[in-house]
GROMACS .gro file of C-alpha atoms in nm:
model
  380
    1MET     CA    1  29.584   0.750  -7.018
    2THR     CA    2  29.859   0.685  -6.768
    3ASP     CA    3  29.650   0.650  -6.452
    4LYS     CA    4  29.637   0.307  -6.298
    5LEU     CA    5  29.350   0.071  -6.353
    6PRO     CA    6  29.161  -0.078  -6.058
    7CYS     CA    7  29.370  -0.372  -5.938
    8GLU     CA    8  29.096  -0.626  -6.004
    9ILE     CA    9  29.071  -0.517  -6.371
   10GLN     CA   10  29.448  -0.522  -6.413
   11GLU     CA   11  29.460  -0.874  -6.267
   12ILE     CA   12  29.200  -0.994  -6.520
   13ILE     CA   13  29.412  -0.846  -6.800
   14ASP     CA   14  29.726  -1.004  -6.653
   15ALA     CA   15  29.555  -1.346  -6.638
   16LEU     CA   16  29.498  -1.325  -7.015
   17ALA     CA   17  29.846  -1.193  -7.088
   18GLU     CA   18  30.011  -1.474  -6.888
   19LYS     CA   19  29.860  -1.722  -7.136
   20GLY     CA   20  29.975  -1.516  -7.435
   21HIS     CA   21  29.642  -1.352  -7.519
   22ALA     CA   22  29.601  -0.988  -7.618
   23ALA     CA   23  29.360  -0.787  -7.403
   24TYR     CA   24  29.223  -0.437  -7.451
   25LEU     CA   25  28.995  -0.200  -7.270
   26VAL     CA   26  28.716  -0.110  -7.513
   27GLY     CA   27  28.410   0.109  -7.552
   28GLY     CA   28  28.279   0.342  -7.286
   29CYS     CA   29  28.559   0.294  -7.036
   30VAL     CA   30  28.817   0.413  -7.292
   31ARG     CA   31  28.598   0.710  -7.385
   32ASP     CA   32  28.542   0.810  -7.024
   33ARG     CA   33  28.909   0.777  -6.928
   34LEU     CA   34  29.008   0.999  -7.222
   35LEU     CA   35  28.752   1.255  -7.101
   36GLY     CA   36  28.896   1.243  -6.750
   37PHE     CA   37  28.602   1.054  -6.596
   38VAL     CA   38  28.625   0.748  -6.374
   39PRO     CA   39  28.441   0.472  -6.563
   40ALA     CA   40  28.141   0.316  -6.394
   41ASP     CA   41  28.243  -0.022  -6.536
   42TYR     CA   42  28.507  -0.176  -6.758
   43ASP     CA   43  28.470  -0.392  -7.068
   44LEU     CA   44  28.754  -0.593  -7.219
   45CYS     CA   45  28.800  -0.766  -7.550
   46THR     CA   46  29.062  -1.031  -7.612
   47SER     CA   47  29.211  -1.264  -7.869
   48ALA     CA   48  29.121  -1.556  -7.639
   49THR     CA   49  28.822  -1.771  -7.728
   50PRO     CA   50  28.564  -1.851  -7.458
   51ASP     CA   51  28.728  -2.190  -7.394
   52GLU     CA   52  29.068  -2.022  -7.358
   53MET     CA   53  28.919  -1.759  -7.130
   54ARG     CA   54  28.780  -2.026  -6.899
   55LYS     CA   55  29.133  -2.161  -6.853
   56CYS     CA   56  29.274  -1.815  -6.790
   57PHE     CA   57  29.009  -1.740  -6.529
   58ALA     CA   58  29.009  -2.080  -6.357
   59SER     CA   59  29.071  -1.916  -6.016
   60MET     CA   60  28.800  -1.651  -6.067
   61LYS     CA   61  28.423  -1.663  -6.078
   62VAL     CA   62  28.299  -1.679  -6.439
   63ILE     CA   63  27.938  -1.628  -6.551
   64GLU     CA   64  27.852  -1.731  -6.906
   65THR     CA   65  27.633  -1.431  -6.979
   66GLY     CA   66  27.676  -1.432  -7.357
   67VAL     CA   67  27.907  -1.718  -7.442
   68LYS     CA   68  27.730  -1.770  -7.777
   69HIS     CA   69  27.854  -1.426  -7.876
   70GLY     CA   70  28.194  -1.471  -7.711
   71THR     CA   71  28.120  -1.290  -7.386
   72LEU     CA   72  28.196  -1.408  -7.033
   73THR     CA   73  28.145  -1.202  -6.720
   74VAL     CA   74  28.436  -1.235  -6.480
   75VAL     CA   75  28.367  -1.146  -6.117
   76HIS     CA   76  28.695  -1.076  -5.939
   77ARG     CA   77  28.736  -0.915  -5.599
   78GLY     CA   78  28.371  -0.818  -5.607
   79ARG     CA   79  28.386  -0.635  -5.943
   80ALA     CA   80  28.215  -0.770  -6.256
   81CYS     CA   81  28.386  -0.725  -6.592
   82GLU     CA   82  28.260  -0.839  -6.932
   83VAL     CA   83  28.531  -0.999  -7.145
   84THR     CA   84  28.454  -1.067  -7.511
   85THR     CA   85  28.647  -1.243  -7.786
   86PHE     CA   86  28.740  -1.023  -8.083
   87ARG     CA   87  28.452  -1.071  -8.327
   88THR     CA   88  28.276  -0.956  -8.637
   89GLU     CA   89  27.901  -0.969  -8.690
   90GLN     CA   90  27.659  -1.026  -8.974
   91GLY     CA   91  27.284  -0.972  -9.008
   92TYR     CA   92  27.047  -0.809  -8.757
   93SER     CA   93  26.709  -0.956  -8.840
   94ASP     CA   94  26.569  -0.872  -8.496
   95ARG     CA   95  26.709  -0.515  -8.513
   96ARG     CA   96  26.911  -0.583  -8.199
   97ARG     CA   97  27.141  -0.886  -8.195
   98PRO     CA   98  27.361  -1.015  -8.477
   99ASP     CA   99  27.237  -1.325  -8.657
  100GLN     CA  100  27.594  -1.454  -8.690
  101VAL     CA  101  27.911  -1.389  -8.493
  102PHE     CA  102  28.259  -1.477  -8.620
  103PHE     CA  103  28.558  -1.481  -8.388
  104THR     CA  104  28.869  -1.308  -8.521
  105SER     CA  105  29.227  -1.258  -8.410
  106ARG     CA  106  29.233  -0.885  -8.488
  107ILE     CA  107  29.116  -0.605  -8.260
  108GLU     CA  108  29.075  -0.389  -8.571
  109ASP     CA  109  28.798  -0.620  -8.699
  110ASP     CA  110  28.617  -0.595  -8.365
  111LEU     CA  111  28.621  -0.215  -8.357
  112THR     CA  112  28.457  -0.194  -8.700
  113ARG     CA  113  28.127  -0.333  -8.564
  114ARG     CA  114  28.081  -0.064  -8.296
  115ASP     CA  115  27.826   0.219  -8.299
  116PHE     CA  116  27.999   0.558  -8.262
  117THR     CA  117  28.357   0.667  -8.315
  118ILE     CA  118  28.394   0.777  -7.954
  119ASN     CA  119  28.300   0.422  -7.847
  120ALA     CA  120  28.520   0.247  -8.105
  121MET     CA  121  28.859   0.287  -7.945
  122ALA     CA  122  29.069   0.023  -7.771
  123TYR     CA  123  29.345   0.064  -7.516
  124ALA     CA  124  29.612  -0.192  -7.429
  125PRO     CA  125  29.735  -0.111  -7.078
  126ASN     CA  126  30.009  -0.376  -7.100
  127GLY     CA  127  30.156  -0.226  -7.419
  128GLU     CA  128  30.445   0.019  -7.431
  129SER     CA  129  30.327   0.335  -7.254
  130GLY     CA  130  29.976   0.213  -7.324
  131GLU     CA  131  29.861   0.161  -7.682
  132CYS     CA  132  29.542   0.332  -7.801
  133ILE     CA  133  29.392   0.203  -8.124
  134ASP     CA  134  29.166   0.459  -8.292
  135LEU     CA  135  29.070   0.366  -8.648
  136PHE     CA  136  28.780   0.607  -8.696
  137GLY     CA  137  28.889   0.939  -8.544
  138GLY     CA  138  28.729   0.886  -8.205
  139ARG     CA  139  28.985   1.094  -8.017
  140GLN     CA  140  28.940   1.382  -8.259
  141ASP     CA  141  28.561   1.360  -8.221
  142LEU     CA  142  28.604   1.362  -7.844
  143GLN     CA  143  28.814   1.678  -7.869
  144LYS     CA  144  28.561   1.845  -8.101
  145GLY     CA  145  28.259   1.722  -7.905
  146VAL     CA  146  28.099   1.528  -8.192
  147ILE     CA  147  27.877   1.218  -8.205
  148ARG     CA  148  27.942   1.033  -8.532
  149THR     CA  149  27.869   0.675  -8.636
  150VAL     CA  150  28.134   0.426  -8.736
  151GLY     CA  151  28.088   0.393  -9.110
  152ASP     CA  152  27.753   0.444  -9.283
  153PRO     CA  153  27.500   0.584  -9.032
  154ALA     CA  154  27.206   0.428  -9.216
  155GLU     CA  155  27.361   0.082  -9.172
  156ARG     CA  156  27.435   0.142  -8.804
  157PHE     CA  157  27.077   0.252  -8.730
  158THR     CA  158  26.907  -0.023  -8.929
  159GLU     CA  159  27.123  -0.282  -8.750
  160ASP     CA  160  26.995  -0.159  -8.414
  161PRO     CA  161  26.761   0.145  -8.411
  162LEU     CA  162  26.819   0.191  -8.038
  163ARG     CA  163  27.145   0.354  -8.146
  164ILE     CA  164  26.932   0.655  -8.246
  165LEU     CA  165  26.839   0.706  -7.881
  166ARG     CA  166  27.194   0.627  -7.772
  167ALA     CA  167  27.319   0.914  -7.990
  168ILE     CA  168  27.068   1.146  -7.824
  169ARG     CA  169  27.171   1.025  -7.479
  170PHE     CA  170  27.542   1.073  -7.545
  171ALA     CA  171  27.483   1.419  -7.692
  172ALA     CA  172  27.288   1.524  -7.381
  173ARG     CA  173  27.520   1.360  -7.131
  174LEU     CA  174  27.846   1.489  -7.283
  175ASP     CA  175  27.708   1.815  -7.428
  176PHE     CA  176  27.824   1.705  -7.774
  177VAL     CA  177  27.673   1.786  -8.113
  178ILE     CA  178  27.549   1.515  -8.347
  179GLU     CA  179  27.730   1.515  -8.681
  180GLU     CA  180  27.512   1.628  -8.971
  181ASN     CA  181  27.498   1.302  -9.170
  182THR     CA  182  27.447   1.101  -8.853
  183PHE     CA  183  27.154   1.320  -8.748
  184ALA     CA  184  26.998   1.306  -9.094
  185ALA     CA  185  27.007   0.925  -9.080
  186MET     CA  186  26.853   0.932  -8.731
  187GLU     CA  187  26.559   1.132  -8.861
  188ALA     CA  188  26.526   0.914  -9.169
  189HIS     CA  189  26.508   0.594  -8.963
  190LYS     CA  190  26.318   0.719  -8.655
  191ALA     CA  191  26.012   0.508  -8.742
  192LEU     CA  192  26.218   0.199  -8.654
  193LEU     CA  193  26.209   0.306  -8.287
  194ALA     CA  194  25.850   0.181  -8.267
  195GLY     CA  195  25.980  -0.176  -8.278
  196ILE     CA  196  26.227  -0.140  -7.991
  197ALA     CA  197  26.154  -0.315  -7.660
  198ASN     CA  198  26.012  -0.074  -7.403
  199GLU     CA  199  26.274  -0.173  -7.145
  200ARG     CA  200  26.556  -0.060  -7.375
  201VAL     CA  201  26.379   0.265  -7.463
  202THR     CA  202  26.319   0.343  -7.095
  203ALA     CA  203  26.685   0.300  -7.002
  204GLU     CA  204  26.798   0.533  -7.280
  205LEU     CA  205  26.537   0.800  -7.199
  206ILE     CA  206  26.638   0.806  -6.834
  207GLY     CA  207  27.002   0.852  -6.933
  208PHE     CA  208  26.902   1.122  -7.181
  209VAL     CA  209  26.694   1.335  -6.942
  210MET     CA  210  26.974   1.326  -6.684
  211GLY     CA  211  27.220   1.480  -6.932
  212ARG     CA  212  27.372   1.820  -6.871
  213ALA     CA  213  27.267   1.945  -7.219
  214VAL     CA  214  26.920   1.794  -7.213
  215ARG     CA  215  26.744   2.119  -7.308
  216ARG     CA  216  26.941   2.178  -7.628
  217VAL     CA  217  26.921   1.814  -7.734
  218SER     CA  218  26.550   1.777  -7.651
  219GLU     CA  219  26.481   2.080  -7.872
  220GLN     CA  220  26.697   1.949  -8.157
  221ALA     CA  221  26.566   1.592  -8.138
  222ALA     CA  222  26.196   1.671  -8.081
  223SER     CA  223  26.086   1.515  -8.411
  224ILE     CA  224  26.277   1.195  -8.330
  225LEU     CA  225  26.141   1.175  -7.976
  226SER     CA  226  25.790   1.221  -8.113
  227SER     CA  227  25.824   0.872  -8.262
  228ILE     CA  228  25.802   0.721  -7.914
  229LEU     CA  229  25.590   0.978  -7.726
  230ALA     CA  230  25.314   1.195  -7.864
  231ARG     CA  231  25.432   1.549  -7.782
  232PRO     CA  232  25.774   1.560  -7.616
  233SER     CA  233  25.835   1.865  -7.400
  234VAL     CA  234  26.163   2.050  -7.371
  235VAL     CA  235  26.345   1.952  -7.052
  236HIS     CA  236  26.526   2.243  -6.887
  237ASP     CA  237  26.883   2.197  -6.772
  238SER     CA  238  26.793   2.390  -6.456
  239LEU     CA  239  26.559   2.116  -6.333
  240ALA     CA  240  26.671   1.909  -6.037
  241LYS     CA  241  26.884   1.616  -6.151
  242ASP     CA  242  26.627   1.361  -6.048
  243PRO     CA  243  26.502   1.103  -6.301
  244CYS     CA  244  26.137   1.131  -6.186
  245VAL     CA  245  26.137   1.510  -6.211
  246ARG     CA  246  26.302   1.511  -6.552
  247LEU     CA  247  26.094   1.229  -6.700
  248ALA     CA  248  25.782   1.412  -6.585
  249ALA     CA  249  25.909   1.722  -6.762
  250LEU     CA  250  25.969   1.527  -7.084
  251TYR     CA  251  25.617   1.378  -7.067
  252ARG     CA  252  25.445   1.699  -6.955
  253GLN     CA  253  25.232   1.707  -7.273
  254SER     CA  254  25.229   1.331  -7.326
  255ALA     CA  255  25.118   1.178  -6.997
  256ASP     CA  256  24.911   0.922  -7.188
  257SER     CA  257  25.234   0.786  -7.339
  258LEU     CA  258  25.374   0.690  -6.999
  259ALA     CA  259  25.233   0.339  -7.030
  260HIS     CA  260  25.509   0.237  -7.269
  261LEU     CA  261  25.781   0.309  -7.010
  262ARG     CA  262  25.904   0.020  -6.797
  263LEU     CA  263  25.968   0.189  -6.464
  264SER     CA  264  25.976   0.050  -6.113
  265LYS     CA  265  25.643   0.079  -5.931
  266SER     CA  266  25.771   0.356  -5.706
  267MET     CA  267  25.919   0.554  -5.995
  268ALA     CA  268  25.608   0.515  -6.210
  269HIS     CA  269  25.388   0.629  -5.919
  270CYS     CA  270  25.611   0.932  -5.862
  271VAL     CA  271  25.609   1.043  -6.227
  272LYS     CA  272  25.232   1.000  -6.249
  273THR     CA  273  25.184   1.201  -5.929
  274LEU     CA  274  25.397   1.487  -6.059
  275LEU     CA  275  25.197   1.499  -6.381
  276SER     CA  276  24.851   1.459  -6.227
  277TYR     CA  277  24.879   1.689  -5.924
  278LYS     CA  278  24.681   2.002  -6.013
  279ALA     CA  279  24.626   2.176  -5.677
  280PRO     CA  280  24.819   2.498  -5.604
  281LEU     CA  281  25.157   2.456  -5.439
  282PRO     CA  282  25.184   2.563  -5.074
  283GLN     CA  283  25.208   2.928  -4.980
  284SER     CA  284  25.221   2.878  -4.603
  285GLN     CA  285  25.364   2.633  -4.354
  286SER     CA  286  25.019   2.488  -4.291
  287GLU     CA  287  24.968   2.423  -4.661
  288ALA     CA  288  25.313   2.267  -4.679
  289LEU     CA  289  25.220   2.030  -4.396
  290PHE     CA  290  24.904   1.928  -4.581
  291LEU     CA  291  25.106   1.861  -4.898
  292LEU     CA  292  25.350   1.645  -4.701
  293HIS     CA  293  25.054   1.460  -4.551
  294GLU     CA  294  24.891   1.407  -4.890
  295ILE     CA  295  25.180   1.282  -5.104
  296GLY     CA  296  25.472   1.224  -4.865
  297GLU     CA  297  25.809   1.390  -4.818
  298GLU     CA  298  25.992   1.265  -5.126
  299GLN     CA  299  25.716   1.344  -5.373
  300ALA     CA  300  25.636   1.682  -5.213
  301VAL     CA  301  25.997   1.791  -5.266
  302LYS     CA  302  26.000   1.660  -5.624
  303LEU     CA  303  25.669   1.830  -5.702
  304CYS     CA  304  25.814   2.169  -5.608
  305GLN     CA  305  26.128   2.091  -5.809
  306PHE     CA  306  25.919   1.985  -6.108
  307HIS     CA  307  25.739   2.322  -6.105
  308GLU     CA  308  26.066   2.501  -6.022
  309ASP     CA  309  25.888   2.678  -5.735
  310THR     CA  310  26.167   2.765  -5.494
  311ALA     CA  311  25.935   2.942  -5.250
  312ALA     CA  312  25.712   2.636  -5.216
  313LEU     CA  313  26.017   2.413  -5.186
  314SER     CA  314  26.152   2.628  -4.902
  315LEU     CA  315  25.819   2.599  -4.722
  316VAL     CA  316  25.814   2.221  -4.764
  317MET     CA  317  26.171   2.186  -4.638
  318ALA     CA  318  26.097   2.414  -4.343
  319ALA     CA  319  25.782   2.217  -4.259
  320LYS     CA  320  25.981   1.893  -4.266
  321GLU     CA  321  26.234   2.035  -4.023
  322SER     CA  322  25.984   2.212  -3.798
  323GLY     CA  323  25.889   1.910  -3.593
  324MET     CA  324  25.523   1.976  -3.670
  325PRO     CA  325  25.332   1.654  -3.739
  326TYR     CA  326  25.188   1.570  -4.079
  327THR     CA  327  25.121   1.200  -4.016
  328ILE     CA  328  24.917   1.037  -3.741
  329HIS     CA  329  25.229   0.860  -3.613
  330GLN     CA  330  25.390   1.198  -3.539
  331LEU     CA  331  25.110   1.306  -3.305
  332ALA     CA  332  25.183   1.330  -2.934
  333VAL     CA  333  24.902   1.080  -2.867
  334ASN     CA  334  24.843   0.734  -3.006
  335GLY     CA  335  24.573   0.469  -3.007
  336ASN     CA  336  24.681   0.319  -2.675
  337ASP     CA  337  24.658   0.659  -2.508
  338LEU     CA  338  24.301   0.698  -2.630
  339LEU     CA  339  24.202   0.346  -2.525
  340GLN     CA  340  24.335   0.408  -2.175
  341ALA     CA  341  24.143   0.737  -2.165
  342GLY     CA  342  23.820   0.550  -2.242
  343VAL     CA  343  23.776   0.636  -2.611
  344PRO     CA  344  23.590   0.353  -2.791
  345GLY     CA  345  23.817   0.158  -3.023
  346ARG     CA  346  23.595   0.215  -3.324
  347ALA     CA  347  23.633   0.594  -3.283
  348ILE     CA  348  24.009   0.610  -3.237
  349GLY     CA  349  24.107   0.635  -3.605
  350CYS     CA  350  23.864   0.916  -3.677
  351GLN     CA  351  23.968   1.107  -3.366
  352LEU     CA  352  24.336   1.089  -3.454
  353LYS     CA  353  24.269   1.207  -3.810
  354GLU     CA  354  24.061   1.497  -3.678
  355VAL     CA  355  24.323   1.622  -3.434
  356LEU     CA  356  24.598   1.585  -3.697
  357VAL     CA  357  24.407   1.823  -3.924
  358LEU     CA  358  24.360   2.070  -3.639
  359VAL     CA  359  24.729   2.056  -3.550
  360MET     CA  360  24.834   2.110  -3.913
  361GLU     CA  361  24.593   2.406  -3.930
  362GLY     CA  362  24.756   2.553  -3.620
  363LYS     CA  363  24.436   2.526  -3.413
  364LEU     CA  364  24.579   2.275  -3.164
  365VAL     CA  365  24.924   2.238  -3.011
  366ASN     CA  366  25.081   1.896  -3.054
  367GLN     CA  367  25.100   1.814  -2.684
  368LYS     CA  368  24.958   1.498  -2.530
  369GLU     CA  369  24.750   1.674  -2.265
  370VAL     CA  370  24.607   1.924  -2.513
  371LEU     CA  371  24.512   1.658  -2.766
  372LEU     CA  372  24.363   1.423  -2.508
  373LYS     CA  373  24.158   1.704  -2.358
  374HIS     CA  374  24.020   1.798  -2.699
  375ILE     CA  375  23.934   1.438  -2.788
  376LEU     CA  376  23.765   1.367  -2.456
  377GLU     CA  377  23.563   1.686  -2.486
  378GLN     CA  378  23.433   1.560  -2.821
  379GLN     CA  379  23.319   1.241  -2.651
  380THR     CA  380  23.087   1.418  -2.406
   0.00000   0.00000   0.00000
């Protein structure tokens, strides 16, 4: 890894080094850089305690997001970076967070507590030619495409069962295989997933369905996924890379299980619409206009993608671009036009809805004079 770090991350590292503290990139950013990806975010760990970090970052914005566990979030030049003191952990009575945290001076101790070998590497950009610490064969597992726990998989999954879903997500995202003993422990401890907070499960499932190897992994991990949804469906890699489309595919046979997901209102509505819409997909431009009118542009496109109906999708896209109206606001007349033409106010809404249907059916041209004439004729 010889490419330069973002300047704001390097300056955070330099601020620690200037006070004599070791600082390493850790976790996902090391993994992604080794794979040739640009990390979405960067995490650091350091020999500095939280009090020492505060002094190092006196000129930067510091948020005490997890100071009890040795973590501060440094916001520098608009980028947030979590910086954590080297630590070891003990006890996970809530199956999520450690009961006790002990600060240590050794990066090696810190790496021992991590979940998978590919996430348990550290990189010191200020060392000679860059020093990569890999105690558990993470680089080799990256090269072989393997997901393997650090140490005993049963211990890792009982500490935090969400790691079972994290393994599935990484396997799907990276197109890696899950090591045999690791997978056996995942199946043996899958019942623990029932106790995981829905918010955490939702985030992992979204990441999983967006993976490039989601079909293979959803087939392999069906029995594990069945612990959190009744009958998981296989998600095809060919599906549009849209979280609503792919979640709907996963829940195709388990729509009743959707309640446990913690989605935004718009996303939940979209997934439910994709699963509940039973009418035939459009086979003509007129039918495409009616679909756009009924469920809106975004969901009409996703519905066709969900059913992998390219013909219907082409019709929907063509209808969108045709200039033909599918909402009242796209008509060539509006309420003011009808009022000025003498149409009673109480009748305006119904009249506009009626002419919209006729226009979408191709029985009227969307021109102001044509629509006004038709409406006024209905009044006599």
